[in-house]
């Protein structure tokens, strides 16, 4: 019996081993399948959060209708001469930059609120326009810097949007060039009407944008001679607006729900009767949220994310003084209801003398100093100093906000060594410009520069 049992075990042992291996293989396969599905789901979630991802679900109009008002031979070509180019708003012909205005011309409608979203971009960030046009109800003025003198990538992308997004009627587009980057006569062939609204093909041709999904930064590769003229672009976008009120901000800033319409209703209900109404602007607080979250549309959503440590005021970790505004804690706990209204009226004085608020104003405010670069920091500081010396009131809006997309920045910008030559360059101009501004106004010790 013992012998027979041993024989039986030896006979069935290979079968048992085979069965165990099959079980292990199936288990490992299932685990691997789950892992792959999780990775695919994560990749899909990431893809859905990239600017313009929603366009994959938009159907192209078979009639090839275009929603933009185009100039200079668009959409099939861009064609202009030196006579079409203008100097920059502040420095005019003394500027190293030239502007081709109204390449795409906005189309005003009576139902649109009278506030323009004035912004700037390069080809790296052109995809954000798809989000701005669907979230901002009013006109949009865009100054696009063409660093290499060839606007084809920018125009191919924006024309793609013009075929797919009806709200593109709001867009005015102006191109900013270096004087030494392009010939006086220019003509290029452009994108034909797209077969689909999905922007994947555009992404494949724009390696800078591909890096956006990896949250990488190629700024350290910048040439000191080819600095980003952020203030030229701000001035171009602002001066080109055809509404009285203008929000000058970066294209990555997504507005809260109904911001433009609610702002206009606020003005209608709270007419200013004071003698210095032309010396006031309306501050729109700026926040940033975790990459796992969609930009909130309402203050209730934003405050919930703040309570979960998934949202903070803009640049809290990378530049704490830049966007921390007076009354921040009061703002977080107040309830404006469904309207926008002023929370506080403040001045940009000590201890908020390094604050660089984003605000709704007019063309009457001082221009941005066009000799200062984005790479060298403090590019808005002198404009804010001048507004302080000119005794501007800053009304902080409750019920309105902007959200920087994507993610919360943790690294301090001043620790980036590649910026050193740009900082020195800005500092040289800064000292000269500071003396010029200070000489125009009565002395006010509470109005300080960055120091």
XYZ file of N, CA, C and O in Angstrom, residues 261-434:
696
model
N -19.075 88.630 -17.565
C -20.458 89.101 -17.443
C -20.755 89.624 -16.043
O -21.395 90.668 -15.873
N -20.308 88.902 -15.035
C -20.584 89.315 -13.659
C -19.841 90.598 -13.303
O -20.339 91.410 -12.519
N -18.653 90.778 -13.873
C -17.919 92.018 -13.620
C -18.682 93.214 -14.182
O -18.808 94.250 -13.515
N -19.187 93.092 -15.401
C -19.938 94.193 -16.003
C -21.211 94.489 -15.210
O -21.560 95.651 -14.986
N -21.891 93.456 -14.735
C -23.083 93.677 -13.909
C -22.726 94.374 -12.611
O -23.482 95.222 -12.119
N -21.573 94.041 -12.037
C -21.129 94.726 -10.821
C -20.955 96.213 -11.074
O -21.390 97.057 -10.274
N -20.309 96.565 -12.183
C -20.099 97.979 -12.507
C -21.424 98.709 -12.708
O -21.575 99.877 -12.304
N -22.374 98.042 -13.338
C -23.677 98.670 -13.570
C -24.418 98.932 -12.273
O -25.161 99.909 -12.160
N -24.193 98.070 -11.272
C -24.887 98.214 -9.991
C -24.135 99.076 -8.993
O -24.705 99.473 -7.970
N -22.857 99.348 -9.278
C -22.040 100.123 -8.333
C -21.277 101.208 -9.095
O -20.061 101.148 -9.231
N -22.004 102.167 -9.593
C -21.381 103.246 -10.345
C -20.453 104.055 -9.452
O -20.798 104.405 -8.323
N -19.279 104.359 -9.953
C -18.314 105.146 -9.191
C -18.620 106.631 -9.366
O -18.741 107.126 -10.495
N -18.741 107.341 -8.257
C -19.030 108.781 -8.296
C -17.904 109.593 -7.668
O -18.011 110.802 -7.528
N -16.829 108.931 -7.284
C -15.701 109.621 -6.659
C -14.866 110.329 -7.722
O -14.881 109.951 -8.900
N -14.114 111.359 -7.327
C -13.337 112.111 -8.319
C -12.173 111.331 -8.927
O -11.685 111.678 -9.993
N -11.714 110.287 -8.257
C -10.548 109.541 -8.739
C -10.926 108.172 -9.296
O -10.187 107.199 -9.155
N -12.082 108.086 -9.954
C -12.526 106.793 -10.500
C -11.584 106.281 -11.578
O -11.549 105.073 -11.855
N -10.841 107.196 -12.206
C -9.901 106.763 -13.239
C -8.604 106.244 -12.643
O -7.715 105.820 -13.383
N -8.488 106.274 -11.321
C -7.292 105.759 -10.650
C -7.661 104.560 -9.774
O -7.305 104.497 -8.594
N -8.379 103.635 -10.360
C -8.722 102.399 -9.642
C -8.698 101.237 -10.623
O -9.009 101.382 -11.812
N -8.294 100.076 -10.135
C -8.328 98.839 -10.906
C -8.925 97.750 -10.021
O -9.035 97.905 -8.802
N -9.294 96.629 -10.648
C -10.025 95.568 -9.951
C -9.182 94.296 -9.959
O -8.995 93.665 -11.003
N -8.699 93.924 -8.788
C -7.782 92.788 -8.662
C -8.559 91.472 -8.710
O -9.548 91.294 -7.985
N -8.097 90.571 -9.560
C -8.672 89.225 -9.653
C -7.677 88.259 -9.008
O -6.598 88.018 -9.550
N -7.998 87.702 -7.832
C -7.067 86.787 -7.159
C -6.736 85.572 -8.030
O -7.583 85.073 -8.782
N -5.491 85.097 -7.917
C -5.010 83.989 -8.739
C -4.617 82.825 -7.827
O -3.938 83.019 -6.810
N -5.022 81.619 -8.224
C -4.727 80.417 -7.463
C -4.148 79.357 -8.405
O -4.177 79.501 -9.623
N -3.623 78.281 -7.832
C -3.180 77.129 -8.597
C -3.648 75.880 -7.877
O -3.742 75.852 -6.644
N -3.972 74.838 -8.650
C -4.530 73.615 -8.069
C -3.694 72.417 -8.490
O -2.954 72.463 -9.475
N -3.832 71.344 -7.747
C -3.086 70.114 -8.009
C -3.416 69.576 -9.398
O -4.525 69.760 -9.910
N -2.453 68.881 -9.992
C -2.644 68.348 -11.342
C -3.755 67.308 -11.391
O -4.295 67.034 -12.462
N -4.096 66.731 -10.264
C -5.165 65.731 -10.227
C -6.548 66.352 -10.352
O -7.540 65.632 -10.524
N -6.627 67.682 -10.258
C -7.909 68.369 -10.242
C -8.113 69.209 -11.496
O -7.159 69.772 -12.038
N -9.366 69.292 -11.926
C -9.717 70.222 -12.989
C -9.787 71.635 -12.404
O -10.103 71.806 -11.217
N -9.512 72.669 -13.213
C -9.629 74.037 -12.703
C -11.048 74.300 -12.202
O -12.015 74.078 -12.940
N -11.222 74.718 -10.954
C -12.572 74.970 -10.429
C -13.219 76.163 -11.120
O -12.548 77.105 -11.520
N -14.528 76.099 -11.244
C -15.273 77.167 -11.909
C -15.902 78.146 -10.916
O -16.130 79.311 -11.230
N -16.215 77.652 -9.718
C -16.888 78.488 -8.728
C -16.022 78.628 -7.485
O -15.143 77.799 -7.218
N -16.326 79.666 -6.698
C -15.555 79.883 -5.477
C -15.779 78.732 -4.492
O -14.851 78.327 -3.781
N -16.979 78.193 -4.465
C -17.257 77.066 -3.567
C -16.342 75.894 -3.886
O -15.782 75.257 -2.975
N -16.169 75.585 -5.168
C -15.273 74.506 -5.567
C -13.835 74.818 -5.187
O -13.102 73.946 -4.704
N -13.419 76.056 -5.416
C -12.046 76.456 -5.097
C -11.769 76.351 -3.605
O -10.735 75.799 -3.190
N -12.677 76.862 -2.777
C -12.476 76.832 -1.325
C -12.417 75.394 -0.816
O -11.646 75.070 0.100
N -13.212 74.517 -1.416
C -13.156 73.100 -1.025
C -11.768 72.526 -1.302
O -11.196 71.815 -0.464
N -11.194 72.842 -2.456
C -9.861 72.355 -2.792
C -8.809 72.958 -1.864
O -7.845 72.279 -1.484
N -8.982 74.212 -1.491
C -8.060 74.837 -0.535
C -8.104 74.084 0.797
O -7.063 73.810 1.413
N -9.305 73.726 1.264
C -9.445 73.014 2.540
C -8.804 71.629 2.492
O -8.412 71.078 3.521
N -8.693 71.068 1.280
C -8.077 69.750 1.113
C -6.595 69.850 0.764
O -5.955 68.839 0.449
N -6.038 71.059 0.839
C -4.638 71.315 0.467
C -4.350 70.952 -0.982
O -3.219 70.578 -1.333
N -5.363 71.056 -1.830
C -5.197 70.804 -3.254
C -5.221 72.095 -4.077
O -5.188 72.055 -5.305
N -5.271 73.220 -3.385
C -5.212 74.516 -4.054
C -4.559 75.519 -3.109
O -4.749 75.463 -1.890
N -3.767 76.424 -3.685
C -3.089 77.479 -2.925
C -3.098 78.743 -3.767
O -3.358 78.707 -4.968
N -2.811 79.874 -3.106
C -2.694 81.082 -3.913
C -1.477 80.959 -4.827
O -0.506 80.266 -4.524
N -1.527 81.625 -5.954
C -0.542 81.461 -7.016
C 0.866 81.795 -6.526
O 1.082 82.795 -5.855
N 1.814 80.941 -6.861
C 3.235 81.107 -6.527
C 3.502 81.064 -5.017
O 4.511 81.611 -4.559
N 2.633 80.412 -4.266
C 2.842 80.357 -2.812
C 4.207 79.797 -2.462
O 4.865 80.257 -1.528
N 4.652 78.784 -3.216
C 5.921 78.126 -2.907
C 7.085 78.646 -3.751
O 8.227 78.600 -3.308
N 6.797 79.127 -4.945
C 7.890 79.549 -5.828
C 8.226 81.028 -5.697
O 9.348 81.442 -5.971
N 7.260 81.854 -5.268
C 7.493 83.296 -5.090
C 6.412 83.827 -4.155
O 5.434 84.433 -4.601
N 6.543 83.614 -2.840
C 5.451 83.848 -1.890
C 4.874 85.257 -1.893
O 3.680 85.438 -1.651
N 5.700 86.263 -2.177
C 5.216 87.641 -2.119
C 4.523 88.098 -3.395
O 3.863 89.128 -3.408
N 4.680 87.342 -4.475
C 4.223 87.820 -5.790
C 2.708 87.932 -5.887
O 2.191 88.894 -6.456
N 1.981 86.954 -5.359
C 0.531 86.924 -5.539
C -0.258 86.822 -4.232
O -1.486 86.698 -4.273
N 0.416 86.880 -3.088
C -0.320 86.883 -1.819
C -0.935 88.261 -1.630
O -0.236 89.254 -1.487
N -2.249 88.318 -1.620
C -2.928 89.617 -1.640
C -3.488 89.970 -0.267
O -3.789 89.080 0.550
N -3.659 91.257 0.029
C -4.253 91.675 1.302
C -5.653 91.082 1.461
O -6.434 91.037 0.503
N -5.958 90.612 2.665
C -7.278 90.057 2.927
C -7.473 88.647 2.423
O -8.613 88.201 2.252
N -6.389 87.920 2.202
C -6.488 86.559 1.663
C -7.366 85.670 2.544
O -8.253 84.967 2.039
N -7.122 85.668 3.856
C -7.894 84.812 4.751
C -9.360 85.232 4.783
O -10.265 84.390 4.819
N -9.605 86.532 4.764
C -10.987 87.016 4.722
C -11.662 86.591 3.421
O -12.837 86.206 3.404
N -10.916 86.645 2.319
C -11.464 86.264 1.016
C -11.906 84.800 1.030
O -12.952 84.454 0.490
N -11.092 83.931 1.641
C -11.386 82.498 1.633
C -12.652 82.164 2.415
O -13.324 81.171 2.127
N -13.004 82.965 3.415
C -14.155 82.659 4.267
C -15.402 83.441 3.904
O -16.492 83.122 4.379
N -15.307 84.467 3.079
C -16.472 85.279 2.721
C -17.334 84.545 1.689
O -16.855 83.677 0.963
N -18.596 84.930 1.629
C -19.537 84.312 0.687
C -20.218 85.412 -0.121
O -21.175 86.033 0.342
N -19.757 85.651 -1.353
C -20.354 86.719 -2.157
C -21.655 86.313 -2.832
O -22.300 87.137 -3.498
N -22.068 85.043 -2.693
C -23.246 84.568 -3.393
C -22.938 84.335 -4.860
O -21.863 83.850 -5.210
N -23.848 84.714 -5.732
C -23.704 84.481 -7.166
C -23.154 85.686 -7.910
O -23.181 85.720 -9.140
N -22.680 86.674 -7.178
C -22.234 87.912 -7.825
C -20.752 88.145 -7.559
O -20.131 87.483 -6.740
N -20.204 89.119 -8.268
C -18.861 89.639 -7.997
C -19.016 90.986 -7.312
O -19.842 91.810 -7.716
N -18.214 91.208 -6.288
C -18.267 92.496 -5.599
C -16.912 92.781 -4.965
O -16.137 91.855 -4.689
N -16.611 94.070 -4.735
C -15.338 94.408 -4.086
C -15.331 93.920 -2.637
O -16.309 94.078 -1.912
N -14.232 93.332 -2.228
C -14.061 92.893 -0.847
C -13.304 93.935 -0.039
O -13.696 94.283 1.075
N -12.204 94.428 -0.604
C -11.367 95.420 0.057
C -10.868 96.424 -0.967
O -10.713 96.101 -2.143
N -10.592 97.632 -0.506
C -9.917 98.637 -1.319
C -8.575 98.933 -0.654
O -8.521 99.354 0.498
N -7.485 98.650 -1.373
C -6.157 98.772 -0.791
C -5.243 99.528 -1.755
O -5.627 99.817 -2.891
N -4.057 99.821 -1.273
C -3.017 100.381 -2.128
C -1.807 99.442 -2.111
O -1.613 98.689 -1.158
N -1.036 99.538 -3.146
C 0.119 98.646 -3.225
C 1.296 99.280 -2.475
O 2.259 99.758 -3.058
N 1.168 99.301 -1.184
C 2.163 99.933 -0.323
C 2.756 98.885 0.620
O 2.271 97.754 0.706
N 3.811 99.277 1.322
C 4.422 98.420 2.328
C 3.325 97.904 3.276
O 2.471 98.684 3.712
N 3.227 96.612 3.574
C 4.191 95.540 3.300
C 3.923 94.773 2.003
O 4.515 93.721 1.785
N 3.030 95.272 1.161
C 2.709 94.584 -0.090
C 3.389 95.245 -1.283
O 2.868 95.236 -2.390
N 4.580 95.781 -1.054
C 5.276 96.520 -2.105
C 5.958 95.609 -3.125
O 6.543 96.104 -4.092
N 5.881 94.291 -2.932
C 6.426 93.349 -3.928
C 5.311 92.532 -4.584
O 5.571 91.568 -5.280
N 4.118 92.944 -4.336
C 2.932 92.284 -4.873
C 2.757 92.654 -6.350
O 2.882 93.818 -6.729
N 2.468 91.666 -7.181
C 2.247 91.887 -8.613
C 0.862 91.379 -9.005
O 0.725 90.331 -9.634
N -0.182 92.088 -8.629
C -1.535 91.584 -8.847
C -1.922 91.542 -10.316
O -1.429 92.308 -11.144
N -2.825 90.629 -10.616
C -3.482 90.599 -11.926
C -4.799 91.352 -11.758
O -5.557 91.081 -10.822
N -5.087 92.272 -12.658
C -6.248 93.143 -12.442
C -6.963 93.464 -13.746
O -6.405 93.360 -14.840
N -8.216 93.862 -13.597
C -8.989 94.414 -14.706
C -8.848 95.930 -14.641
O -9.179 96.548 -13.629
N -8.343 96.503 -15.714
C -8.161 97.949 -15.776
C -8.545 98.471 -17.147
O -9.397 97.890 -17.836
N -7.910 99.552 -17.544
C -8.160 100.170 -18.850
C -6.815 100.450 -19.522
O -5.765 100.073 -18.997
N -6.866 101.170 -20.620
C -5.628 101.566 -21.291
C -4.983 102.781 -20.626
O -3.916 103.228 -21.049
N -5.627 103.311 -19.583
C -5.100 104.504 -18.917
C -3.964 104.186 -17.957
O -3.211 105.091 -17.573
N -3.855 102.941 -17.535
C -2.781 102.589 -16.608
C -1.434 102.686 -17.312
O -1.357 102.595 -18.542
N -0.359 102.886 -16.536
C 0.978 102.966 -17.152
C 1.268 101.730 -17.989
O 0.806 100.620 -17.674
N 2.026 101.904 -19.046
C 2.421 100.764 -19.862
C 3.426 99.888 -19.112
O 4.088 100.343 -18.175
N 3.523 98.667 -19.550
C 4.556 97.766 -19.030
C 5.894 98.133 -19.678
O 5.954 98.456 -20.864
N 6.944 98.094 -18.894
C 8.262 98.527 -19.368
C 8.845 97.517 -20.337
O 9.202 96.399 -19.961
N 8.970 97.922 -21.597
C 9.264 96.973 -22.666
C 10.713 96.520 -22.740
O 11.027 95.604 -23.492
N 11.603 97.116 -21.986
C 13.001 96.677 -22.000
C 13.247 95.512 -21.037
O 14.329 94.930 -21.028
N 12.259 95.177 -20.221
C 12.423 94.117 -19.231
C 11.960 92.779 -19.806
O 10.944 92.692 -20.484
N 12.698 91.731 -19.500
C 12.395 90.396 -20.017
C 11.671 89.566 -18.968
O 11.756 89.820 -17.763
N 11.001 88.529 -19.447
C 10.391 87.563 -18.538
C 11.458 86.776 -17.796
O 11.334 86.502 -16.592
N 12.530 86.433 -18.457
C 13.567 85.591 -17.863
C 14.260 86.257 -16.677
O 14.744 85.580 -15.770
N 14.303 87.594 -16.677
C 15.042 88.311 -15.643
C 14.241 88.705 -14.427
O 14.757 89.395 -13.538
N 12.948 88.288 -14.347
C 12.096 88.558 -13.184
C 11.686 90.027 -13.080
O 12.213 90.897 -13.761
N 10.767 90.275 -12.156
C 10.314 91.623 -11.773
C 9.814 92.423 -12.976
O 9.907 93.647 -12.987
N 9.255 91.748 -13.966
C 8.890 92.454 -15.196
C 7.682 93.376 -15.019
O 7.496 94.308 -15.799
N 6.838 93.131 -13.974
C 5.693 94.014 -13.723
C 5.934 94.980 -12.563
O 5.089 95.818 -12.264
N 7.077 94.857 -11.908
C 7.298 95.580 -10.665
C 7.267 97.097 -10.850
O 6.689 97.831 -10.044
N 7.880 97.584 -11.915
C 7.942 99.040 -12.099
C 6.583 99.621 -12.470
O 6.259 100.744 -12.081
N 5.804 98.884 -13.211
C 4.457 99.372 -13.507
C 3.650 99.502 -12.228
O 2.930 100.484 -12.022
N 3.768 98.516 -11.338
C 3.030 98.566 -10.083
C 3.543 99.674 -9.173
O 2.764 100.324 -8.469
N 4.846 99.928 -9.189
C 5.397 101.044 -8.417
C 4.816 102.363 -8.913
O 4.417 103.219 -8.112
N 4.755 102.524 -10.216
C 4.219 103.770 -10.769
C 2.748 103.943 -10.394
O 2.295 105.056 -10.104
N 1.992 102.861 -10.393
C 0.587 102.963 -9.988
C 0.450 103.326 -8.520
O -0.478 104.040 -8.126
N 1.378 102.866 -7.696
C 1.374 103.249 -6.288
C 1.649 104.744 -6.146
O 0.939 105.460 -5.435
N 2.678 105.213 -6.837
C 3.020 106.637 -6.772
C 1.906 107.517 -7.334
O 1.727 108.659 -6.894
N 1.152 106.983 -8.287
C 0.028 107.730 -8.873
C -1.246 107.599 -8.041
O -2.301 108.083 -8.446
N -1.147 106.946 -6.874
C -2.238 106.861 -5.901
C -3.420 106.034 -6.400
O -4.582 106.382 -6.185
N -3.140 104.919 -7.032
C -4.199 104.024 -7.500
C -4.818 103.255 -6.332
O -4.126 102.838 -5.404
N -6.135 103.075 -6.401
C -6.847 102.181 -5.501
C -6.972 100.816 -6.166
O -7.338 100.719 -7.347
N -6.689 99.744 -5.412
C -6.806 98.387 -5.913
C -7.973 97.719 -5.198
O -7.912 97.482 -3.990
N -9.045 97.464 -5.923
C -10.224 96.836 -5.351
C -10.135 95.326 -5.576
O -10.127 94.863 -6.723
N -10.046 94.579 -4.481
C -9.925 93.122 -4.563
C -11.313 92.529 -4.724
O -12.193 92.733 -3.886
N -11.528 91.801 -5.808
C -12.839 91.265 -6.135
C -13.110 89.961 -5.393
O -12.264 89.076 -5.335
N -14.300 89.864 -4.850
C -14.775 88.627 -4.240
C -15.747 87.966 -5.213
O -16.555 88.637 -5.859
N -15.657 86.642 -5.328
C -16.510 85.920 -6.260
C -15.897 85.765 -7.635
O -16.504 85.167 -8.527
N -14.708 86.303 -7.821
C -13.978 86.181 -9.088
C -12.572 85.682 -8.795
O -11.972 86.047 -7.779
N -12.048 84.849 -9.684
C -10.683 84.376 -9.512
C -10.175 83.799 -10.828
O -10.940 83.581 -11.779
N -8.880 83.558 -10.874
C -8.226 82.882 -11.983
C -7.479 81.671 -11.435
O -7.000 81.706 -10.292
N -7.371 80.636 -12.242
C -6.653 79.429 -11.830
C -5.555 79.146 -12.838
O -5.818 79.002 -14.035
N -4.318 79.066 -12.348
C -3.196 78.723 -13.214
C -3.203 77.216 -13.455
O -3.292 76.419 -12.534
N -3.089 76.869 -14.736
C -3.162 75.468 -15.144
C -1.901 75.117 -15.917
O -1.493 75.874 -16.801
N -1.201 74.037 -15.638
C -1.552 72.952 -14.725
C -0.662 72.941 -13.491
O 0.491 73.343 -13.535
N -1.175 72.428 -12.386
C -0.371 72.051 -11.230
C 0.072 73.172 -10.317
O -0.089 74.356 -10.602
N 0.651 72.768 -9.183
C 1.191 73.683 -8.177
C 2.709 73.664 -8.280
O 3.338 72.613 -8.151
N 3.296 74.818 -8.490
C 4.747 74.910 -8.612
C 5.376 74.915 -7.224
O 4.992 75.699 -6.366
N 6.368 74.048 -7.028
C 7.007 73.928 -5.717
C 8.409 74.528 -5.694
O 8.882 74.974 -4.646
N 9.126 74.527 -6.819
C 10.501 75.021 -6.823
C 10.540 76.536 -6.866
O 9.679 77.183 -7.468
N 11.536 77.106 -6.217
C 11.707 78.568 -6.211
C 12.398 78.999 -7.494
O 13.451 78.486 -7.850
N 11.806 79.984 -8.167
C 12.329 80.406 -9.460
C 13.717 81.027 -9.358
O 14.518 80.938 -10.278
N 14.011 81.662 -8.233
C 15.301 82.336 -8.101
C 16.460 81.346 -8.049
O 17.617 81.730 -8.209
N 16.141 80.056 -7.841
C 17.190 79.046 -7.759
C 17.584 78.489 -9.123
O 18.374 77.551 -9.201
N 17.042 79.028 -10.195
C 17.361 78.550 -11.529
C 18.585 79.296 -12.063
O 18.490 80.468 -12.435
N 19.760 78.656 -12.112
C 21.004 79.363 -12.436
C 21.038 79.942 -13.847
O 21.746 80.926 -14.083
N 20.291 79.350 -14.779
C 20.336 79.849 -16.153
C 19.810 81.274 -16.267
O 20.068 81.974 -17.243
N 19.054 81.735 -15.246
C 18.467 83.068 -15.299
C 19.472 84.180 -14.997
O 19.179 85.357 -15.239
N 20.628 83.862 -14.452
C 21.561 84.879 -13.949
C 21.854 85.997 -14.954
O 21.764 87.191 -14.611
N 22.218 85.709 -16.213
C 22.508 86.815 -17.142
C 21.277 87.665 -17.454
O 21.393 88.877 -17.673
N 20.100 87.060 -17.450
C 18.873 87.818 -17.701
C 18.548 88.729 -16.519
O 18.072 89.855 -16.701
N 18.814 88.236 -15.314
C 18.574 89.052 -14.119
C 19.493 90.268 -14.127
O 19.071 91.394 -13.815
N 20.763 90.072 -14.493
C 21.696 91.202 -14.568
C 21.239 92.209 -15.625
O 21.330 93.425 -15.417
N 20.751 91.697 -16.733
C 20.288 92.585 -17.795
C 19.086 93.408 -17.327
O 19.041 94.626 -17.511
N 18.096 92.746 -16.714
C 16.935 93.469 -16.196
C 17.341 94.508 -15.161
O 16.808 95.616 -15.125
N 18.293 94.140 -14.299
C 18.704 95.047 -13.235
C 19.309 96.330 -13.799
O 19.070 97.426 -13.277
N 20.072 96.201 -14.876
C 20.658 97.389 -15.489
C 19.603 98.361 -15.979
O 19.697 99.582 -15.742
N 18.583 97.852 -16.664
C 17.487 98.710 -17.118
C 16.624 99.179 -15.958
O 16.118 100.306 -15.941
N 16.455 98.320 -14.974
C 15.583 98.619 -13.836
C 16.026 99.893 -13.119
O 15.203 100.757 -12.799
N 17.317 100.019 -12.875
C 17.820 101.189 -12.146
C 17.554 102.483 -12.913
O 17.176 103.514 -12.328
N 17.723 102.439 -14.233
C 17.483 103.628 -15.057
C 15.996 103.979 -15.066
O 15.605 105.143 -14.860
N 15.164 102.985 -15.283
C 13.725 103.206 -15.349
C 13.173 103.668 -14.008
O 12.253 104.504 -13.957
N 13.723 103.166 -12.917
C 13.277 103.555 -11.587
C 13.487 105.047 -11.365
O 12.606 105.741 -10.831
